[in-house]
Coordinates of C-alpha atoms in Angstrom, one line a residue:
Chain A
M9 CA -146.1 -154.7 -64.8
S10 CA -145.5 -153.1 -68.1
S11 CA -144.3 -149.8 -69.5
L12 CA -146.7 -147.8 -71.6
S13 CA -144.7 -148.8 -74.7
E14 CA -145.1 -152.4 -73.9
R15 CA -148.8 -152.0 -73.3
I16 CA -149.5 -150.1 -76.5
L17 CA -147.2 -152.2 -78.7
A18 CA -148.4 -155.4 -76.9
G19 CA -145.0 -156.9 -76.6
A20 CA -142.1 -157.2 -74.2
E21 CA -139.3 -154.7 -74.3
G22 CA -136.6 -155.8 -76.8
S23 CA -139.0 -157.9 -78.9
Y24 CA -140.0 -157.1 -82.5
V25 CA -143.7 -156.8 -83.3
D26 CA -145.7 -156.1 -86.4
R27 CA -148.5 -153.6 -85.7
E28 CA -151.1 -151.7 -87.6
V29 CA -150.7 -148.0 -87.5
D30 CA -153.7 -145.9 -86.4
R31 CA -152.5 -142.6 -87.9
A32 CA -149.8 -142.0 -90.5
Y33 CA -148.7 -138.6 -91.8
V34 CA -146.1 -136.9 -94.0
H35 CA -145.3 -133.3 -94.7
D36 CA -144.1 -131.6 -97.9
G37 CA -140.5 -132.2 -96.8
T38 CA -140.8 -136.0 -96.5
G39 CA -144.0 -136.6 -98.6
V40 CA -142.3 -136.0 -101.9
L41 CA -139.8 -138.8 -101.3
T42 CA -142.5 -141.0 -99.8
L43 CA -144.6 -140.6 -103.0
E44 CA -141.5 -141.5 -105.1
V45 CA -140.9 -144.7 -103.0
W46 CA -144.6 -145.6 -103.2
K47 CA -144.5 -145.2 -107.0
A48 CA -141.3 -147.4 -107.1
M49 CA -143.4 -150.0 -105.3
G50 CA -145.8 -150.0 -108.2
S51 CA -148.3 -147.5 -106.7
P52 CA -150.1 -150.2 -104.6
P53 CA -153.6 -149.4 -103.2
L54 CA -153.5 -147.5 -99.9
R55 CA -154.6 -150.0 -97.2
Y56 CA -156.3 -147.4 -94.9
P57 CA -156.5 -144.1 -96.8
E58 CA -158.6 -142.6 -94.1
R59 CA -155.7 -142.9 -91.7
V60 CA -153.3 -141.1 -94.0
S61 CA -152.7 -137.4 -93.7
I62 CA -150.5 -135.0 -95.7
F63 CA -149.6 -131.6 -94.3
F64 CA -147.7 -128.7 -96.0
D65 CA -145.6 -127.1 -93.4
H66 CA -141.9 -127.2 -94.1
I67 CA -141.6 -124.8 -97.0
A68 CA -145.2 -123.5 -97.2
P69 CA -145.8 -121.3 -99.1
A70 CA -143.1 -122.5 -101.4
N71 CA -139.8 -120.5 -101.7
N72 CA -139.2 -121.1 -105.4
S73 CA -140.7 -122.9 -108.4
T74 CA -138.7 -126.1 -107.9
T75 CA -140.4 -126.5 -104.5
S76 CA -143.8 -125.5 -105.9
T77 CA -143.5 -128.2 -108.6
L78 CA -142.6 -130.9 -106.1
Q79 CA -145.5 -129.8 -103.9
R80 CA -147.9 -129.7 -106.8
E81 CA -147.5 -133.4 -107.4
L82 CA -148.0 -134.3 -103.7
R83 CA -151.0 -131.9 -103.6
I84 CA -152.6 -133.6 -106.6
F85 CA -152.0 -137.0 -105.0
A86 CA -153.6 -136.0 -101.7
T87 CA -156.7 -134.4 -103.2
E88 CA -157.3 -137.0 -105.9
R89 CA -157.3 -139.7 -103.3
G90 CA -159.3 -137.7 -100.9
L91 CA -156.7 -137.9 -98.1
N92 CA -156.7 -135.7 -95.1
F93 CA -154.8 -132.7 -96.5
S94 CA -153.7 -129.4 -95.1
D95 CA -152.3 -127.0 -97.6
V96 CA -150.2 -123.8 -97.3
G97 CA -151.1 -121.8 -94.2
G98 CA -152.8 -124.6 -92.3
G99 CA -149.9 -125.1 -90.0
I100 CA -147.4 -127.7 -88.6
S101 CA -148.3 -131.4 -88.9
H102 CA -147.7 -132.2 -85.3
Q103 CA -149.8 -129.3 -84.1
L104 CA -152.7 -130.1 -86.5
M105 CA -152.6 -133.7 -85.3
A106 CA -152.8 -132.4 -81.8
E107 CA -155.6 -130.0 -82.5
R108 CA -157.6 -132.8 -84.2
G109 CA -156.9 -135.0 -81.2
V110 CA -155.0 -138.3 -80.9
L111 CA -156.3 -141.0 -78.7
P112 CA -154.4 -142.6 -75.8
G113 CA -153.1 -146.0 -76.8
E114 CA -153.0 -145.3 -80.5
I115 CA -149.9 -146.0 -82.6
V116 CA -149.0 -142.9 -84.6
V117 CA -146.2 -142.8 -87.2
G118 CA -145.1 -139.6 -88.9
A119 CA -142.5 -139.1 -91.5
D120 CA -140.9 -136.5 -89.3
S121 CA -138.6 -136.9 -86.2
H122 CA -140.7 -134.7 -84.0
T123 CA -143.8 -137.0 -84.3
C124 CA -142.8 -137.9 -80.7
T125 CA -144.7 -134.7 -79.8
L126 CA -148.0 -136.7 -79.8
G127 CA -146.8 -138.9 -77.0
A128 CA -148.4 -136.1 -74.9
F129 CA -151.7 -138.0 -75.5
G130 CA -150.5 -141.3 -74.1
A131 CA -150.1 -142.6 -77.7
F132 CA -147.0 -144.3 -79.0
A133 CA -145.9 -141.8 -81.6
T134 CA -142.7 -142.1 -83.5
G135 CA -140.9 -140.8 -86.5
M136 CA -139.9 -142.8 -89.5
G137 CA -138.5 -142.1 -93.0
A138 CA -140.0 -142.1 -96.5
S139 CA -139.6 -145.8 -97.3
D140 CA -141.2 -147.0 -94.0
M141 CA -144.0 -144.5 -94.6
A142 CA -144.6 -145.7 -98.2
A143 CA -144.9 -149.3 -96.9
I144 CA -147.3 -148.1 -94.2
W145 CA -149.5 -146.5 -96.9
A146 CA -149.5 -149.8 -98.7
E147 CA -149.8 -152.3 -95.8
G148 CA -151.3 -150.2 -93.0
A149 CA -148.7 -151.7 -90.7
T150 CA -145.0 -151.7 -89.9
W151 CA -142.6 -153.4 -87.5
F152 CA -141.5 -152.0 -84.2
R153 CA -138.8 -153.0 -81.7
V154 CA -140.5 -152.5 -78.4
P155 CA -138.2 -150.0 -76.6
E156 CA -136.8 -150.1 -73.1
T157 CA -138.0 -147.2 -71.0
I158 CA -136.4 -144.4 -69.2
Q159 CA -138.6 -142.7 -66.6
I160 CA -138.4 -139.0 -66.0
F161 CA -140.0 -138.0 -62.7
F162 CA -141.1 -134.4 -62.4
E163 CA -141.6 -133.1 -58.8
G164 CA -142.4 -129.6 -57.6
A165 CA -143.9 -126.7 -59.5
L166 CA -142.3 -124.5 -62.1
S167 CA -141.3 -121.1 -60.8
D168 CA -142.6 -117.8 -62.3
H169 CA -140.1 -117.5 -65.1
A170 CA -139.5 -121.1 -66.0
E171 CA -141.6 -122.9 -68.6
A172 CA -142.2 -126.5 -69.9
K173 CA -139.4 -125.7 -72.4
D174 CA -137.0 -125.2 -69.6
A175 CA -138.0 -128.5 -68.0
A176 CA -137.5 -130.2 -71.4
L177 CA -134.0 -128.6 -71.8
C178 CA -133.3 -129.8 -68.3
Y179 CA -134.0 -133.5 -69.0
L180 CA -132.2 -133.2 -72.3
S181 CA -129.1 -131.9 -70.7
R182 CA -129.3 -134.7 -68.1
L183 CA -129.6 -137.4 -70.7
G184 CA -127.5 -136.0 -73.5
M185 CA -128.0 -136.3 -77.2
D186 CA -127.8 -140.1 -77.2
G187 CA -128.9 -140.8 -73.6
A188 CA -132.1 -142.4 -74.6
I189 CA -131.2 -143.9 -78.0
Y190 CA -133.6 -146.6 -79.2
R191 CA -135.5 -146.1 -75.9
A192 CA -138.8 -144.5 -74.9
L193 CA -139.1 -141.7 -72.3
E194 CA -142.1 -141.8 -69.8
F195 CA -142.8 -138.6 -68.0
R196 CA -144.2 -139.3 -64.5
G197 CA -144.2 -137.8 -61.1
E198 CA -146.4 -135.7 -58.8
A199 CA -145.9 -132.6 -60.9
V200 CA -147.7 -134.1 -63.9
P201 CA -151.2 -133.0 -63.0
D202 CA -149.9 -129.4 -63.1
L203 CA -148.7 -129.7 -66.7
G204 CA -151.3 -128.8 -69.3
M205 CA -151.5 -130.3 -72.8
D206 CA -149.4 -127.5 -74.3
D207 CA -146.7 -128.1 -71.7
R208 CA -146.8 -131.9 -72.4
L209 CA -146.6 -131.4 -76.1
T210 CA -143.5 -129.2 -75.6
I211 CA -141.9 -131.7 -73.3
C212 CA -142.6 -134.7 -75.6
N213 CA -141.4 -132.7 -78.6
L214 CA -137.8 -132.7 -77.3
A215 CA -137.7 -136.4 -76.6
V216 CA -136.1 -137.2 -80.0
E217 CA -133.2 -134.9 -79.2
T218 CA -132.1 -137.5 -76.6
G219 CA -132.2 -140.2 -79.3
A220 CA -135.5 -141.5 -77.9
K221 CA -138.0 -143.3 -80.1
A222 CA -141.0 -141.8 -78.2
G223 CA -141.7 -139.6 -75.2
M224 CA -145.0 -140.2 -73.4
F225 CA -147.3 -139.0 -70.7
Y226 CA -150.0 -141.3 -69.3
A227 CA -153.5 -140.1 -70.3
D228 CA -155.2 -138.5 -67.3
G229 CA -158.0 -136.1 -66.6
I230 CA -156.2 -133.3 -68.4
T231 CA -155.9 -135.4 -71.5
A232 CA -159.5 -136.5 -71.3
R233 CA -160.7 -132.9 -70.9
Y234 CA -158.7 -131.7 -73.9
L235 CA -160.1 -134.5 -76.0
K236 CA -163.6 -134.0 -74.8
E237 CA -163.5 -130.4 -76.0
R238 CA -162.9 -132.0 -79.4
G239 CA -165.7 -134.5 -79.1
L240 CA -163.5 -137.4 -78.3
E241 CA -163.7 -139.9 -75.5
A242 CA -160.4 -141.0 -73.9
E243 CA -159.6 -144.0 -71.8
L244 CA -157.3 -143.1 -69.0
Q245 CA -154.0 -144.8 -68.4
E246 CA -152.8 -145.8 -65.0
P247 CA -149.0 -145.8 -64.6
E248 CA -147.7 -149.1 -63.1
P249 CA -144.3 -149.7 -61.6
C250 CA -142.2 -151.1 -64.5
R251 CA -138.8 -152.3 -65.3
C252 CA -136.8 -149.3 -66.5
A253 CA -133.5 -148.8 -68.2
G254 CA -132.9 -145.6 -66.2
S255 CA -134.6 -142.8 -64.4
V256 CA -134.1 -139.1 -63.9
D257 CA -135.5 -137.0 -61.1
I258 CA -136.2 -133.4 -61.8
D259 CA -137.4 -130.9 -59.3
L260 CA -139.2 -128.3 -61.4
S261 CA -139.1 -125.7 -58.6
A262 CA -135.3 -125.7 -58.9
I263 CA -135.3 -125.0 -62.7
S264 CA -134.4 -121.6 -63.9
P265 CA -134.7 -120.5 -67.5
L266 CA -132.2 -122.4 -69.7
V267 CA -130.5 -122.0 -73.1
A268 CA -129.0 -124.7 -75.4
V269 CA -125.8 -123.4 -76.8
P270 CA -124.9 -124.1 -80.5
P271 CA -124.3 -126.5 -82.0
R272 CA -125.6 -129.0 -79.5
V273 CA -129.0 -129.3 -78.0
D274 CA -127.6 -130.9 -74.8
R275 CA -125.1 -128.1 -74.1
V276 CA -127.4 -126.3 -71.7
R277 CA -126.6 -123.3 -69.6
R278 CA -128.6 -121.0 -67.3
V279 CA -129.6 -118.0 -69.3
E280 CA -127.7 -115.7 -66.8
E281 CA -124.4 -117.3 -67.9
L282 CA -125.1 -116.2 -71.5
Q283 CA -126.7 -112.8 -70.7
G284 CA -125.4 -110.0 -73.0
I285 CA -124.5 -112.2 -76.0
P286 CA -125.6 -110.0 -79.0
I287 CA -128.2 -111.5 -81.3
D288 CA -129.5 -110.6 -84.7
Q289 CA -132.8 -112.4 -84.7
V290 CA -135.4 -113.8 -82.4
F291 CA -137.7 -116.6 -83.7
V292 CA -140.8 -117.7 -81.8
G293 CA -142.7 -120.6 -83.1
T294 CA -142.3 -124.3 -84.3
C295 CA -143.8 -127.6 -83.1
T296 CA -142.0 -126.9 -79.8
N297 CA -143.3 -123.5 -78.9
G298 CA -145.7 -122.1 -81.5
R299 CA -149.0 -122.8 -79.6
F300 CA -151.6 -120.3 -78.4
S301 CA -150.2 -120.3 -74.8
D302 CA -146.8 -119.4 -76.3
M303 CA -148.3 -116.5 -78.2
E304 CA -150.0 -115.3 -75.0
R305 CA -146.8 -115.5 -73.1
L306 CA -144.9 -113.6 -75.8
A307 CA -147.5 -110.9 -76.0
R308 CA -147.5 -110.5 -72.2
G309 CA -143.7 -110.0 -72.4
L310 CA -143.8 -107.6 -75.2
K311 CA -146.8 -105.5 -74.2
G312 CA -146.0 -101.8 -74.4
R313 CA -142.4 -102.5 -75.4
K314 CA -140.4 -102.5 -78.7
V315 CA -138.2 -105.3 -79.9
M316 CA -134.6 -104.3 -80.6
V317 CA -133.8 -107.1 -83.2
R318 CA -135.9 -108.5 -86.0
T319 CA -138.4 -110.8 -84.3
I320 CA -140.2 -113.4 -86.4
V321 CA -143.3 -115.0 -84.9
V322 CA -144.8 -118.1 -86.6
P323 CA -148.0 -119.4 -85.1
A324 CA -148.0 -123.2 -85.2
S325 CA -151.4 -123.4 -87.0
R326 CA -154.2 -121.3 -88.5
A327 CA -156.2 -122.0 -85.3
V328 CA -153.4 -120.5 -83.2
L329 CA -153.2 -117.5 -85.5
L330 CA -156.9 -117.0 -85.5
A331 CA -157.1 -117.2 -81.7
S332 CA -154.2 -114.8 -81.5
V333 CA -156.1 -112.3 -83.7
K334 CA -159.2 -112.6 -81.7
A335 CA -157.4 -112.1 -78.4
G336 CA -155.7 -109.0 -79.7
I337 CA -152.3 -110.7 -79.5
V338 CA -151.4 -110.1 -83.1
E339 CA -152.0 -106.4 -82.7
E340 CA -149.7 -106.4 -79.6
L341 CA -147.0 -108.2 -81.4
L342 CA -147.2 -105.9 -84.4
R343 CA -147.1 -102.8 -82.3
A344 CA -144.0 -104.2 -80.6
G345 CA -142.3 -104.5 -84.0
C346 CA -142.6 -108.3 -84.6
T347 CA -143.0 -109.8 -88.0
I348 CA -145.8 -112.4 -88.2
A349 CA -145.2 -115.2 -90.8
P350 CA -147.8 -117.7 -92.0
P351 CA -148.4 -120.8 -89.9
G352 CA -145.9 -123.6 -90.5
C353 CA -142.3 -124.5 -89.6
G354 CA -141.0 -121.0 -90.5
P355 CA -137.2 -120.7 -90.6
C356 CA -136.5 -123.6 -88.2
L357 CA -134.9 -125.7 -90.9
G358 CA -133.2 -122.9 -92.7
A359 CA -135.3 -123.0 -95.8
H360 CA -137.2 -119.7 -95.9
M361 CA -138.7 -116.8 -93.9
G362 CA -135.8 -115.9 -91.7
V363 CA -132.7 -117.8 -92.9
L364 CA -129.5 -116.6 -91.1
G365 CA -126.5 -115.0 -92.8
E366 CA -122.8 -115.7 -92.1
G367 CA -122.0 -114.7 -88.5
E368 CA -125.6 -114.1 -87.5
V369 CA -127.0 -115.3 -84.2
C370 CA -130.6 -116.2 -83.5
L371 CA -132.3 -117.0 -80.3
S372 CA -135.0 -119.5 -81.2
T373 CA -137.8 -121.4 -79.4
A374 CA -137.3 -124.4 -81.7
N375 CA -135.7 -127.7 -80.9
R376 CA -132.5 -127.9 -83.0
N377 CA -129.4 -125.7 -83.1
F378 CA -127.1 -127.9 -85.3
T379 CA -124.4 -126.3 -87.4
N380 CA -125.8 -124.3 -90.3
R381 CA -129.3 -125.5 -89.4
M382 CA -130.9 -122.0 -89.9
G383 CA -128.4 -120.8 -92.5
I384 CA -124.8 -121.2 -93.5
G385 CA -122.5 -119.6 -90.8
G386 CA -125.4 -118.7 -88.5
E387 CA -125.7 -119.8 -84.9
V388 CA -128.9 -120.8 -83.0
Y389 CA -129.5 -120.6 -79.2
L390 CA -132.6 -122.5 -78.1
A391 CA -134.7 -121.2 -75.2
S392 CA -138.2 -120.6 -73.9
V393 CA -140.7 -118.1 -75.1
S394 CA -140.2 -115.8 -72.1
T395 CA -136.4 -115.8 -72.6
A396 CA -137.1 -115.1 -76.3
A397 CA -139.3 -112.1 -75.3
A398 CA -136.8 -110.7 -72.9
S399 CA -134.0 -111.2 -75.5
A400 CA -136.0 -109.5 -78.2
V401 CA -136.6 -106.5 -76.0
K402 CA -132.9 -106.2 -75.0
G403 CA -131.4 -107.1 -78.4
E404 CA -129.1 -109.6 -76.6
I405 CA -129.6 -112.8 -74.7
A406 CA -131.5 -111.8 -71.5
P407 CA -133.4 -113.6 -68.7
P408 CA -137.1 -113.3 -68.4
E409 CA -136.6 -111.3 -65.2
V410 CA -135.7 -108.2 -67.3
L411 CA -139.4 -108.0 -68.3
D412 CA -140.3 -107.5 -64.6
E413 CA -138.7 -104.1 -64.7
A414 CA -141.2 -101.3 -65.3
Chain B
M22 CA -122.7 -160.7 -97.5
R23 CA -119.0 -159.6 -97.5
L24 CA -118.0 -156.1 -98.0
E25 CA -114.8 -154.2 -98.0
G26 CA -113.7 -150.6 -98.3
T27 CA -111.4 -147.8 -97.2
A28 CA -112.0 -146.3 -93.7
I29 CA -113.1 -142.7 -93.3
C30 CA -113.1 -141.8 -89.6
L31 CA -115.8 -139.4 -88.3
G32 CA -116.6 -138.2 -84.8
E33 CA -119.6 -138.5 -82.5
D34 CA -123.2 -137.2 -83.0
V35 CA -122.9 -136.5 -86.7
D36 CA -126.5 -135.3 -87.4
T37 CA -128.5 -135.6 -90.5
D38 CA -128.2 -131.9 -91.2
L39 CA -124.4 -132.5 -91.5
I40 CA -124.9 -135.5 -93.7
I41 CA -127.1 -133.5 -96.1
A42 CA -128.1 -129.9 -95.4
G43 CA -131.8 -128.9 -95.4
R44 CA -131.1 -126.5 -98.3
Y45 CA -130.5 -129.4 -100.7
L46 CA -133.7 -131.4 -99.9
R47 CA -136.1 -129.8 -102.4
T48 CA -135.2 -131.9 -105.4
K49 CA -135.4 -135.5 -106.5
D50 CA -131.8 -135.3 -107.8
R51 CA -130.0 -138.1 -106.0
G52 CA -126.7 -137.1 -107.6
L53 CA -127.0 -133.7 -106.0
W54 CA -127.4 -135.2 -102.5
A55 CA -124.4 -137.4 -103.2
S56 CA -122.2 -134.4 -104.3
R57 CA -123.3 -132.3 -101.3
A58 CA -122.9 -135.1 -98.6
F59 CA -121.1 -133.8 -95.5
E60 CA -120.7 -130.4 -97.1
D61 CA -121.1 -128.6 -93.7
L62 CA -118.7 -131.0 -92.0
D63 CA -115.9 -131.1 -94.6
P64 CA -116.7 -130.0 -98.2
A65 CA -113.8 -132.2 -99.5
L66 CA -115.4 -135.4 -98.1
A67 CA -118.0 -136.1 -100.7
K68 CA -115.4 -136.8 -103.4
R69 CA -113.7 -139.5 -101.1
L70 CA -116.9 -141.5 -100.4
K71 CA -116.8 -143.9 -103.3
G72 CA -115.7 -147.3 -101.9
A73 CA -115.5 -145.9 -98.4
I74 CA -116.6 -147.5 -95.2
I75 CA -117.4 -144.8 -92.7
V76 CA -116.3 -145.5 -89.1
A77 CA -118.0 -143.0 -86.9
G78 CA -118.5 -142.3 -83.2
K79 CA -121.7 -142.9 -81.3
N80 CA -125.2 -141.6 -82.4
F81 CA -124.4 -141.3 -86.1
G82 CA -127.3 -139.9 -88.1
C83 CA -129.2 -138.3 -85.1
G84 CA -131.7 -135.6 -85.9
S85 CA -134.2 -135.4 -88.7
S86 CA -136.1 -138.2 -90.5
R87 CA -134.8 -137.1 -93.9
E88 CA -134.2 -140.3 -95.8
Q89 CA -132.1 -138.2 -98.2
A90 CA -129.2 -138.5 -95.7
A91 CA -129.0 -142.3 -96.2
I92 CA -129.6 -141.9 -99.9
A93 CA -126.8 -139.3 -100.2
L94 CA -124.3 -141.7 -98.7
K95 CA -125.4 -144.7 -100.8
E96 CA -125.5 -142.7 -104.0
A97 CA -122.0 -141.3 -103.3
G98 CA -120.7 -144.9 -103.1
V99 CA -120.4 -145.5 -99.4
V100 CA -120.1 -149.3 -98.8
A101 CA -121.3 -149.3 -95.2
V102 CA -121.3 -147.3 -92.0
I103 CA -120.0 -148.6 -88.7
A104 CA -120.7 -146.8 -85.4
P105 CA -121.3 -147.8 -81.8
S106 CA -124.9 -146.5 -82.1
F107 CA -127.1 -144.7 -84.7
G108 CA -130.0 -142.3 -84.7
R109 CA -132.8 -144.8 -84.9
I110 CA -134.7 -143.2 -87.8
F111 CA -131.5 -143.0 -89.8
F112 CA -130.9 -146.7 -88.9
R113 CA -134.2 -147.8 -90.4
N114 CA -133.8 -145.5 -93.4
A115 CA -130.4 -146.8 -94.3
I116 CA -131.5 -150.4 -94.1
N117 CA -134.6 -149.6 -96.1
I118 CA -132.5 -148.2 -98.9
G119 CA -130.0 -151.0 -98.8
L120 CA -127.1 -149.2 -97.1
P121 CA -125.5 -151.6 -94.6
L122 CA -125.0 -150.3 -91.0
L123 CA -123.2 -152.1 -88.3
E124 CA -123.3 -151.3 -84.6
C125 CA -119.8 -151.9 -83.4
E126 CA -117.3 -150.3 -81.1
C127 CA -114.1 -150.2 -83.0
G128 CA -111.0 -148.1 -83.5
C129 CA -110.5 -146.3 -86.7
T130 CA -107.4 -145.5 -88.8
E131 CA -108.0 -143.1 -91.7
G132 CA -107.5 -144.9 -95.0
A133 CA -107.3 -148.4 -93.4
H134 CA -108.7 -151.4 -95.3
V135 CA -111.9 -152.5 -93.6
R136 CA -113.5 -155.9 -94.2
I137 CA -117.1 -156.8 -93.1
D138 CA -118.9 -160.1 -92.9
L139 CA -122.5 -158.9 -92.5
G140 CA -124.1 -162.3 -91.8
E141 CA -121.5 -163.2 -89.1
G142 CA -121.4 -159.6 -87.7
R143 CA -117.7 -159.3 -88.0
V144 CA -115.6 -156.3 -88.7
S145 CA -111.8 -156.4 -89.4
I146 CA -109.7 -153.3 -89.5
E147 CA -106.0 -153.7 -90.2
G148 CA -106.0 -157.1 -88.6
N149 CA -108.1 -156.1 -85.6
M150 CA -111.3 -158.1 -85.3
Y151 CA -114.5 -156.7 -83.8
R152 CA -118.0 -158.1 -83.3
S153 CA -121.0 -156.1 -84.3
R154 CA -124.5 -156.3 -82.8
P155 CA -126.5 -158.6 -85.0
L156 CA -129.3 -157.0 -87.1
S157 CA -132.8 -158.3 -86.5
P158 CA -133.8 -161.0 -89.0
R159 CA -136.3 -158.6 -90.6
M160 CA -133.6 -155.9 -91.1
L161 CA -131.2 -158.4 -92.5
E162 CA -133.9 -159.7 -94.9
I163 CA -134.5 -156.1 -96.1
L164 CA -130.8 -155.4 -96.5
L165 CA -130.1 -158.6 -98.3
A166 CA -132.9 -157.9 -100.8
G167 CA -131.3 -154.6 -101.5
G168 CA -133.9 -152.5 -99.7
L169 CA -137.5 -152.3 -98.8
V170 CA -138.8 -151.5 -102.3
E171 CA -136.8 -154.4 -103.7
L172 CA -138.1 -156.8 -101.0
W173 CA -141.7 -155.6 -101.7
R174 CA -141.1 -156.3 -105.4
C175 CA -139.7 -159.8 -104.7
R176 CA -142.7 -160.7 -102.7
R177 CA -145.1 -159.8 -105.5

């Protein structure tokens, strides 16, 4: 009886294995250094160029000419070698990988910690740094320590105002910031068939915030349907009982909207406990919550209302933006007073398009609220899209229930 | 490999944003990363890193995959980092650039003289001896070569 990590990596937990990588990607943030390391290695031939992707998402479009110059070199490298390349405005790496489709059982390595997002497909997806990625470019393979597994069992159904993000913040608070260090999370339980791909992507996205190497759902009918729409055939994965290093039971029906209080992602409170805290900015987007279903939810919350604070909305990809235009969502958001920024990571990492000033407070749908993350002296509260909508309308932290009022 | 240095004590869950802030990533200037290391934790710290062995609390280097965090410390002259546990991407990154890390539960006295025997997995702080978890043979090989690039060059 094996865990999904053991099956995919074909080794017993705790053992070290060398494995070929099915998909490898970098972004403009990590790609520049990867290219430097690769050159220091003597610019070896790429073992599987067709498996390598480069996405511009972190500071795209560039904020200054230094960034532009660094990006230029990476862009030339990508285009001259005919690699999968997504330039400015294409969107966030993890989202574009998800839109293209990842197959269950694949090994995916990204030079970004939130690569774990793609565990939603039943793939083993994990983040590494520039040196490891340069070696993967050259060798097509890398070493892994097969992780022990912590099982998260979801039961019950999410209530009206709670979202997958709240479920994610819930397991994060239960495990803490190092609760799954070096380990993998497996999301199981009878509630899983009720969680769509967008929900699963959000839930897997937060896995790294517990220290986990990967966070995974078993591929089921929902995964297969999503991939079929993209012309891909998926093999389903049947969960087996397995040895596990720990387990957490979560009753989704008992979850109310939650907020992570700066500067820790595991300092989680019910939104009601924080209601009334003044905010300067709301940010909706990122690899956590910038998908089409998030845009729909935001537009539903803001329809016919006005935001009271600057509200920056960054669709996770061009496809999300395009679908939002077609569905009239962009118009709703603009009428409500939101600012729409081009697809990408937006201000999540404090580089551009919504950096906070000293003493400013942002309510964000992202995944990190570390000290100074979004700007020196700024504070970041993390929450769901519905909580973001409610807070934008009130100009202070507010629960989604306030949107029920006429 | 034997190492020694002066202890700098840090707390738990020091994330990579604290080690090197996102605003300093858009450059290839390693010296800049070194001079800005830990700026958001303690701006005076960067100047004290030369010859230092950082003894931190659990989960050191959690957060982003930025290899610049490990490079900043090495470039600033940090000899090694000791902590009960590390963010796993930071762990790989540090070994890959030749910065020794030891997983070890040990007390820390600021300014104490720290001795490390990497091969034996031993840490000595002011006469107190601690055992560290052994590195995997692969990681030790990378570290002893001076990093992943150096190992790659040796093999060719």
